[in-house]
Amino acid sequence: MKHISIGGLDVSRIGLGAMSMAGYYNIGAGSDDESIRTIHRALDLGVTHLDTAEIYGPFVNEELVGRAIKGRREGVVLATKFGLVSHAGAGPGVLDSSPANNRVAVEGSLKRLGTDHIDLYYQHRVDPKTPIEQTVGALATLVTEGKVRHIGLSEAGAATIRRAHAVHPVTALQTEYSLWTRDPEAELLPLLRTLGIGFVPYSPLGHGFLTGEIRSSEQLSGDDWRKTNPRFTGENLQRNLRIVDEVQAVAREAGATPAQIALAWLLAQGDDIAPIPGTKRVARVEENTAADSIELSAEQIERLNNLTPAAGKRHNEASMAVIDR
């Protein structure tokens, strides 16, 4: 597995997102044992970059990752997130990036992960009640104390990134980016490159849509949150299948899977981009990491660059409301 630098932090070019291991998506039967085998297989294949968050579960996902990396912590770039759980009584799903809340959050994450430091600590969503300068100032203190090595932001807008970076260097921005979510290209990617901040795309496979295996919302279980996602419903889904069809055509040419093509396209966008496809399956992690060896032709990249933009907003109204823009 090739490595790149994101904001000065060395990571495998393809990482592993652990969110689905906490029950998100609800794709088929699974178990903690299977999730741990998936993490171990990823590490064996050269993946060093593991991503989780306290809100996943909540809390149980960090505990699972902690169990999986026990005895293998060295060489793992461990990323987690805070700010979507208020520890002052309001609980999960409440934005709180106050310095006091951050202190409680980091101690909890360290304990659950079974480690004495977090390599990359993200603010999960921007908290409009707390100036970003206060949040980053508190994080800088955690860096000084050695509990955090690098600071990240997730779904932060350009103005917030500039303000945060002026207080303490921001190592990485994590935001959705894929063949059907191209938003970061207009403003965020140029800004990150100007500031020397790395980019970690989450949902690089379009929440599974770009694998080509979802052709109807009927394939999703009743409690799968994607049934509330505008891109997976009604006419939008039918329009978006045309994106998948083109990705599948390129995949046939390249002798690869659609997921591998979607990841290879992302990797071709720059050597400061480190996607974290999520899975809880060994076979999927093997498929995803193999994208590291795929080289798309200039013509194939151009075809993919010119795909029709996805129909529908990338999240429902409630989720879009907490994205900083």
mmCIF file with all atom_site columns, C-alpha atoms in Angstrom, residues 161-281:
data_model
loop_
_atom_site.group_PDB
_atom_site.id
_atom_site.type_symbol
_atom_site.label_atom_id
_atom_site.label_alt_id
_atom_site.label_comp_id
_atom_site.label_asym_id
_atom_site.label_entity_id
_atom_site.label_seq_id
_atom_site.pdbx_PDB_ins_code
_atom_site.Cartn_x
_atom_site.Cartn_y
_atom_site.Cartn_z
_atom_site.occupancy
_atom_site.B_iso_or_equiv
_atom_site.pdbx_formal_charge
_atom_site.auth_seq_id
_atom_site.auth_comp_id
_atom_site.auth_asym_id
_atom_site.auth_atom_id
_atom_site.pdbx_PDB_model_num
ATOM 1   C CA . ILE A 1 161 ? -11.038 26.491 8.141   1.00 0.00 ? 161 ILE A CA 1
ATOM 2   C CA . ARG A 1 162 ? -9.119  29.749 7.775   1.00 0.00 ? 162 ARG A CA 1
ATOM 3   C CA . ARG A 1 163 ? -9.998  30.878 11.290  1.00 0.00 ? 163 ARG A CA 1
ATOM 4   C CA . ALA A 1 164 ? -9.124  27.512 12.803  1.00 0.00 ? 164 ALA A CA 1
ATOM 5   C CA . HIS A 1 165 ? -5.826  27.231 10.961  1.00 0.00 ? 165 HIS A CA 1
ATOM 6   C CA . ALA A 1 166 ? -4.792  30.667 12.207  1.00 0.00 ? 166 ALA A CA 1
ATOM 7   C CA . VAL A 1 167 ? -4.981  29.386 15.809  1.00 0.00 ? 167 VAL A CA 1
ATOM 8   C CA . HIS A 1 168 ? -3.244  26.027 15.322  1.00 0.00 ? 168 HIS A CA 1
ATOM 9   C CA . PRO A 1 169 ? -2.274  24.110 12.168  1.00 0.00 ? 169 PRO A CA 1
ATOM 10  C CA . VAL A 1 170 ? -5.141  21.967 10.909  1.00 0.00 ? 170 VAL A CA 1
ATOM 11  C CA . THR A 1 171 ? -3.820  18.684 9.557   1.00 0.00 ? 171 THR A CA 1
ATOM 12  C CA . ALA A 1 172 ? -6.839  17.402 7.662   1.00 0.00 ? 172 ALA A CA 1
ATOM 13  C CA . LEU A 1 173 ? -10.367 18.175 6.575   1.00 0.00 ? 173 LEU A CA 1
ATOM 14  C CA . GLN A 1 174 ? -12.823 15.292 6.381   1.00 0.00 ? 174 GLN A CA 1
ATOM 15  C CA . THR A 1 175 ? -15.750 15.915 4.062   1.00 0.00 ? 175 THR A CA 1
ATOM 16  C CA . GLU A 1 176 ? -17.864 13.864 1.695   1.00 0.00 ? 176 GLU A CA 1
ATOM 17  C CA . TYR A 1 177 ? -16.261 13.646 -1.742  1.00 0.00 ? 177 TYR A CA 1
ATOM 18  C CA . SER A 1 178 ? -16.845 11.146 -4.517  1.00 0.00 ? 178 SER A CA 1
ATOM 19  C CA . LEU A 1 179 ? -17.918 10.841 -8.130  1.00 0.00 ? 179 LEU A CA 1
ATOM 20  C CA . TRP A 1 180 ? -21.398 11.919 -7.076  1.00 0.00 ? 180 TRP A CA 1
ATOM 21  C CA . THR A 1 181 ? -20.397 14.579 -4.550  1.00 0.00 ? 181 THR A CA 1
ATOM 22  C CA . ARG A 1 182 ? -18.020 16.997 -6.253  1.00 0.00 ? 182 ARG A CA 1
ATOM 23  C CA . ASP A 1 183 ? -18.776 20.046 -4.099  1.00 0.00 ? 183 ASP A CA 1
ATOM 24  C CA . PRO A 1 184 ? -15.299 20.365 -2.501  1.00 0.00 ? 184 PRO A CA 1
ATOM 25  C CA . GLU A 1 185 ? -13.630 20.987 -5.854  1.00 0.00 ? 185 GLU A CA 1
ATOM 26  C CA . ALA A 1 186 ? -14.869 24.562 -6.234  1.00 0.00 ? 186 ALA A CA 1
ATOM 27  C CA . GLU A 1 187 ? -13.542 26.178 -3.068  1.00 0.00 ? 187 GLU A CA 1
ATOM 28  C CA . LEU A 1 188 ? -12.368 23.708 -0.434  1.00 0.00 ? 188 LEU A CA 1
ATOM 29  C CA . LEU A 1 189 ? -9.699  21.769 -2.309  1.00 0.00 ? 189 LEU A CA 1
ATOM 30  C CA . PRO A 1 190 ? -7.909  24.907 -3.588  1.00 0.00 ? 190 PRO A CA 1
ATOM 31  C CA . LEU A 1 191 ? -7.988  26.381 -0.073  1.00 0.00 ? 191 LEU A CA 1
ATOM 32  C CA . LEU A 1 192 ? -6.644  23.212 1.534   1.00 0.00 ? 192 LEU A CA 1
ATOM 33  C CA . ARG A 1 193 ? -3.772  23.107 -0.918  1.00 0.00 ? 193 ARG A CA 1
ATOM 34  C CA . THR A 1 194 ? -2.957  26.740 -0.291  1.00 0.00 ? 194 THR A CA 1
ATOM 35  C CA . LEU A 1 195 ? -2.835  26.107 3.461   1.00 0.00 ? 195 LEU A CA 1
ATOM 36  C CA . GLY A 1 196 ? -1.112  22.719 3.264   1.00 0.00 ? 196 GLY A CA 1
ATOM 37  C CA . ILE A 1 197 ? -4.059  20.829 4.780   1.00 0.00 ? 197 ILE A CA 1
ATOM 38  C CA . GLY A 1 198 ? -4.743  17.240 3.719   1.00 0.00 ? 198 GLY A CA 1
ATOM 39  C CA . PHE A 1 199 ? -8.119  15.978 2.562   1.00 0.00 ? 199 PHE A CA 1
ATOM 40  C CA . VAL A 1 200 ? -9.870  12.843 3.848   1.00 0.00 ? 200 VAL A CA 1
ATOM 41  C CA . PRO A 1 201 ? -12.983 12.045 1.783   1.00 0.00 ? 201 PRO A CA 1
ATOM 42  C CA . TYR A 1 202 ? -15.641 10.091 3.633   1.00 0.00 ? 202 TYR A CA 1
ATOM 43  C CA . SER A 1 203 ? -18.295 8.074  1.786   1.00 0.00 ? 203 SER A CA 1
ATOM 44  C CA . PRO A 1 204 ? -16.030 7.835  -1.282  1.00 0.00 ? 204 PRO A CA 1
ATOM 45  C CA . LEU A 1 205 ? -18.386 5.179  -2.675  1.00 0.00 ? 205 LEU A CA 1
ATOM 46  C CA . GLY A 1 206 ? -21.477 7.356  -2.357  1.00 0.00 ? 206 GLY A CA 1
ATOM 47  C CA . HIS A 1 207 ? -22.846 5.489  0.667   1.00 0.00 ? 207 HIS A CA 1
ATOM 48  C CA . GLY A 1 208 ? -22.515 2.277  -1.332  1.00 0.00 ? 208 GLY A CA 1
ATOM 49  C CA . PHE A 1 209 ? -24.353 3.562  -4.406  1.00 0.00 ? 209 PHE A CA 1
ATOM 50  C CA . LEU A 1 210 ? -21.252 3.652  -6.604  1.00 0.00 ? 210 LEU A CA 1
ATOM 51  C CA . THR A 1 211 ? -20.673 -0.069 -6.098  1.00 0.00 ? 211 THR A CA 1
ATOM 52  C CA . GLY A 1 212 ? -23.500 -0.643 -8.586  1.00 0.00 ? 212 GLY A CA 1
ATOM 53  C CA . GLU A 1 213 ? -25.264 -3.094 -6.315  1.00 0.00 ? 213 GLU A CA 1
ATOM 54  C CA . ILE A 1 214 ? -28.137 -0.803 -5.300  1.00 0.00 ? 214 ILE A CA 1
ATOM 55  C CA . ARG A 1 215 ? -30.626 -0.384 -8.123  1.00 0.00 ? 215 ARG A CA 1
ATOM 56  C CA . SER A 1 216 ? -33.754 0.199  -6.039  1.00 0.00 ? 216 SER A CA 1
ATOM 57  C CA . SER A 1 217 ? -34.599 1.562  -2.613  1.00 0.00 ? 217 SER A CA 1
ATOM 58  C CA . GLU A 1 218 ? -36.493 -1.694 -2.084  1.00 0.00 ? 218 GLU A CA 1
ATOM 59  C CA . GLN A 1 219 ? -33.119 -3.379 -1.653  1.00 0.00 ? 219 GLN A CA 1
ATOM 60  C CA . LEU A 1 220 ? -32.543 -1.346 1.521   1.00 0.00 ? 220 LEU A CA 1
ATOM 61  C CA . SER A 1 221 ? -33.859 -2.577 4.851   1.00 0.00 ? 221 SER A CA 1
ATOM 62  C CA . GLY A 1 222 ? -36.669 -0.664 6.487   1.00 0.00 ? 222 GLY A CA 1
ATOM 63  C CA . ASP A 1 223 ? -34.430 1.032  9.058   1.00 0.00 ? 223 ASP A CA 1
ATOM 64  C CA . ASP A 1 224 ? -31.605 1.865  6.635   1.00 0.00 ? 224 ASP A CA 1
ATOM 65  C CA . TRP A 1 225 ? -31.095 5.650  6.915   1.00 0.00 ? 225 TRP A CA 1
ATOM 66  C CA . ARG A 1 226 ? -30.423 5.889  3.186   1.00 0.00 ? 226 ARG A CA 1
ATOM 67  C CA . LYS A 1 227 ? -34.164 5.575  2.664   1.00 0.00 ? 227 LYS A CA 1
ATOM 68  C CA . THR A 1 228 ? -34.349 9.192  3.875   1.00 0.00 ? 228 THR A CA 1
ATOM 69  C CA . ASN A 1 229 ? -31.498 10.329 1.620   1.00 0.00 ? 229 ASN A CA 1
ATOM 70  C CA . PRO A 1 230 ? -32.790 12.337 -1.372  1.00 0.00 ? 230 PRO A CA 1
ATOM 71  C CA . ARG A 1 231 ? -30.354 10.663 -3.760  1.00 0.00 ? 231 ARG A CA 1
ATOM 72  C CA . PHE A 1 232 ? -31.686 7.200  -2.984  1.00 0.00 ? 232 PHE A CA 1
ATOM 73  C CA . THR A 1 233 ? -35.347 7.981  -3.523  1.00 0.00 ? 233 THR A CA 1
ATOM 74  C CA . GLY A 1 234 ? -37.801 8.373  -6.391  1.00 0.00 ? 234 GLY A CA 1
ATOM 75  C CA . GLU A 1 235 ? -36.754 9.942  -9.658  1.00 0.00 ? 235 GLU A CA 1
ATOM 76  C CA . ASN A 1 236 ? -33.423 11.028 -8.189  1.00 0.00 ? 236 ASN A CA 1
ATOM 77  C CA . LEU A 1 237 ? -32.367 7.425  -7.760  1.00 0.00 ? 237 LEU A CA 1
ATOM 78  C CA . GLN A 1 238 ? -33.298 6.602  -11.334 1.00 0.00 ? 238 GLN A CA 1
ATOM 79  C CA . ARG A 1 239 ? -31.296 9.561  -12.644 1.00 0.00 ? 239 ARG A CA 1
ATOM 80  C CA . ASN A 1 240 ? -28.323 8.660  -10.480 1.00 0.00 ? 240 ASN A CA 1
ATOM 81  C CA . LEU A 1 241 ? -28.228 5.137  -11.855 1.00 0.00 ? 241 LEU A CA 1
ATOM 82  C CA . ARG A 1 242 ? -26.819 6.682  -15.041 1.00 0.00 ? 242 ARG A CA 1
ATOM 83  C CA . ILE A 1 243 ? -23.726 7.671  -13.046 1.00 0.00 ? 243 ILE A CA 1
ATOM 84  C CA . VAL A 1 244 ? -23.336 4.087  -11.874 1.00 0.00 ? 244 VAL A CA 1
ATOM 85  C CA . ASP A 1 245 ? -23.808 2.746  -15.385 1.00 0.00 ? 245 ASP A CA 1
ATOM 86  C CA . GLU A 1 246 ? -20.887 4.832  -16.632 1.00 0.00 ? 246 GLU A CA 1
ATOM 87  C CA . VAL A 1 247 ? -18.698 3.790  -13.715 1.00 0.00 ? 247 VAL A CA 1
ATOM 88  C CA . GLN A 1 248 ? -19.543 0.163  -14.489 1.00 0.00 ? 248 GLN A CA 1
ATOM 89  C CA . ALA A 1 249 ? -18.584 0.694  -18.141 1.00 0.00 ? 249 ALA A CA 1
ATOM 90  C CA . VAL A 1 250 ? -15.159 2.003  -17.140 1.00 0.00 ? 250 VAL A CA 1
ATOM 91  C CA . ALA A 1 251 ? -14.823 -0.868 -14.673 1.00 0.00 ? 251 ALA A CA 1
ATOM 92  C CA . ARG A 1 252 ? -15.377 -3.413 -17.455 1.00 0.00 ? 252 ARG A CA 1
ATOM 93  C CA . GLU A 1 253 ? -12.697 -1.737 -19.557 1.00 0.00 ? 253 GLU A CA 1
ATOM 94  C CA . ALA A 1 254 ? -10.207 -1.713 -16.687 1.00 0.00 ? 254 ALA A CA 1
ATOM 95  C CA . GLY A 1 255 ? -10.959 -5.219 -15.446 1.00 0.00 ? 255 GLY A CA 1
ATOM 96  C CA . ALA A 1 256 ? -11.933 -3.830 -12.070 1.00 0.00 ? 256 ALA A CA 1
ATOM 97  C CA . THR A 1 257 ? -15.037 -3.404 -9.923  1.00 0.00 ? 257 THR A CA 1
ATOM 98  C CA . PRO A 1 258 ? -17.091 -0.195 -9.874  1.00 0.00 ? 258 PRO A CA 1
ATOM 99  C CA . ALA A 1 259 ? -15.963 0.454  -6.275  1.00 0.00 ? 259 ALA A CA 1
ATOM 100 C CA . GLN A 1 260 ? -12.334 0.197  -7.325  1.00 0.00 ? 260 GLN A CA 1
ATOM 101 C CA . ILE A 1 261 ? -12.904 2.622  -10.201 1.00 0.00 ? 261 ILE A CA 1
ATOM 102 C CA . ALA A 1 262 ? -14.599 5.143  -7.911  1.00 0.00 ? 262 ALA A CA 1
ATOM 103 C CA . LEU A 1 263 ? -11.655 4.948  -5.489  1.00 0.00 ? 263 LEU A CA 1
ATOM 104 C CA . ALA A 1 264 ? -9.043  5.042  -8.255  1.00 0.00 ? 264 ALA A CA 1
ATOM 105 C CA . TRP A 1 265 ? -10.668 8.209  -9.610  1.00 0.00 ? 265 TRP A CA 1
ATOM 106 C CA . LEU A 1 266 ? -10.419 9.827  -6.168  1.00 0.00 ? 266 LEU A CA 1
ATOM 107 C CA . LEU A 1 267 ? -6.762  8.852  -5.832  1.00 0.00 ? 267 LEU A CA 1
ATOM 108 C CA . ALA A 1 268 ? -6.088  10.413 -9.229  1.00 0.00 ? 268 ALA A CA 1
ATOM 109 C CA . GLN A 1 269 ? -7.315  13.794 -7.944  1.00 0.00 ? 269 GLN A CA 1
ATOM 110 C CA . GLY A 1 270 ? -4.122  14.427 -5.974  1.00 0.00 ? 270 GLY A CA 1
ATOM 111 C CA . ASP A 1 271 ? -1.471  13.011 -3.674  1.00 0.00 ? 271 ASP A CA 1
ATOM 112 C CA . ASP A 1 272 ? -2.962  14.862 -0.701  1.00 0.00 ? 272 ASP A CA 1
ATOM 113 C CA . ILE A 1 273 ? -6.246  12.922 -0.755  1.00 0.00 ? 273 ILE A CA 1
ATOM 114 C CA . ALA A 1 274 ? -6.701  9.877  1.495   1.00 0.00 ? 274 ALA A CA 1
ATOM 115 C CA . PRO A 1 275 ? -10.197 8.329  1.223   1.00 0.00 ? 275 PRO A CA 1
ATOM 116 C CA . ILE A 1 276 ? -11.605 6.160  4.017   1.00 0.00 ? 276 ILE A CA 1
ATOM 117 C CA . PRO A 1 277 ? -14.096 3.721  2.466   1.00 0.00 ? 277 PRO A CA 1
ATOM 118 C CA . GLY A 1 278 ? -16.129 2.041  5.164   1.00 0.00 ? 278 GLY A CA 1
ATOM 119 C CA . THR A 1 279 ? -16.959 -1.627 5.458   1.00 0.00 ? 279 THR A CA 1
ATOM 120 C CA . LYS A 1 280 ? -17.396 -4.418 7.973   1.00 0.00 ? 280 LYS A CA 1
ATOM 121 C CA . ARG A 1 281 ? -16.553 -7.177 5.498   1.00 0.00 ? 281 ARG A CA 1
#
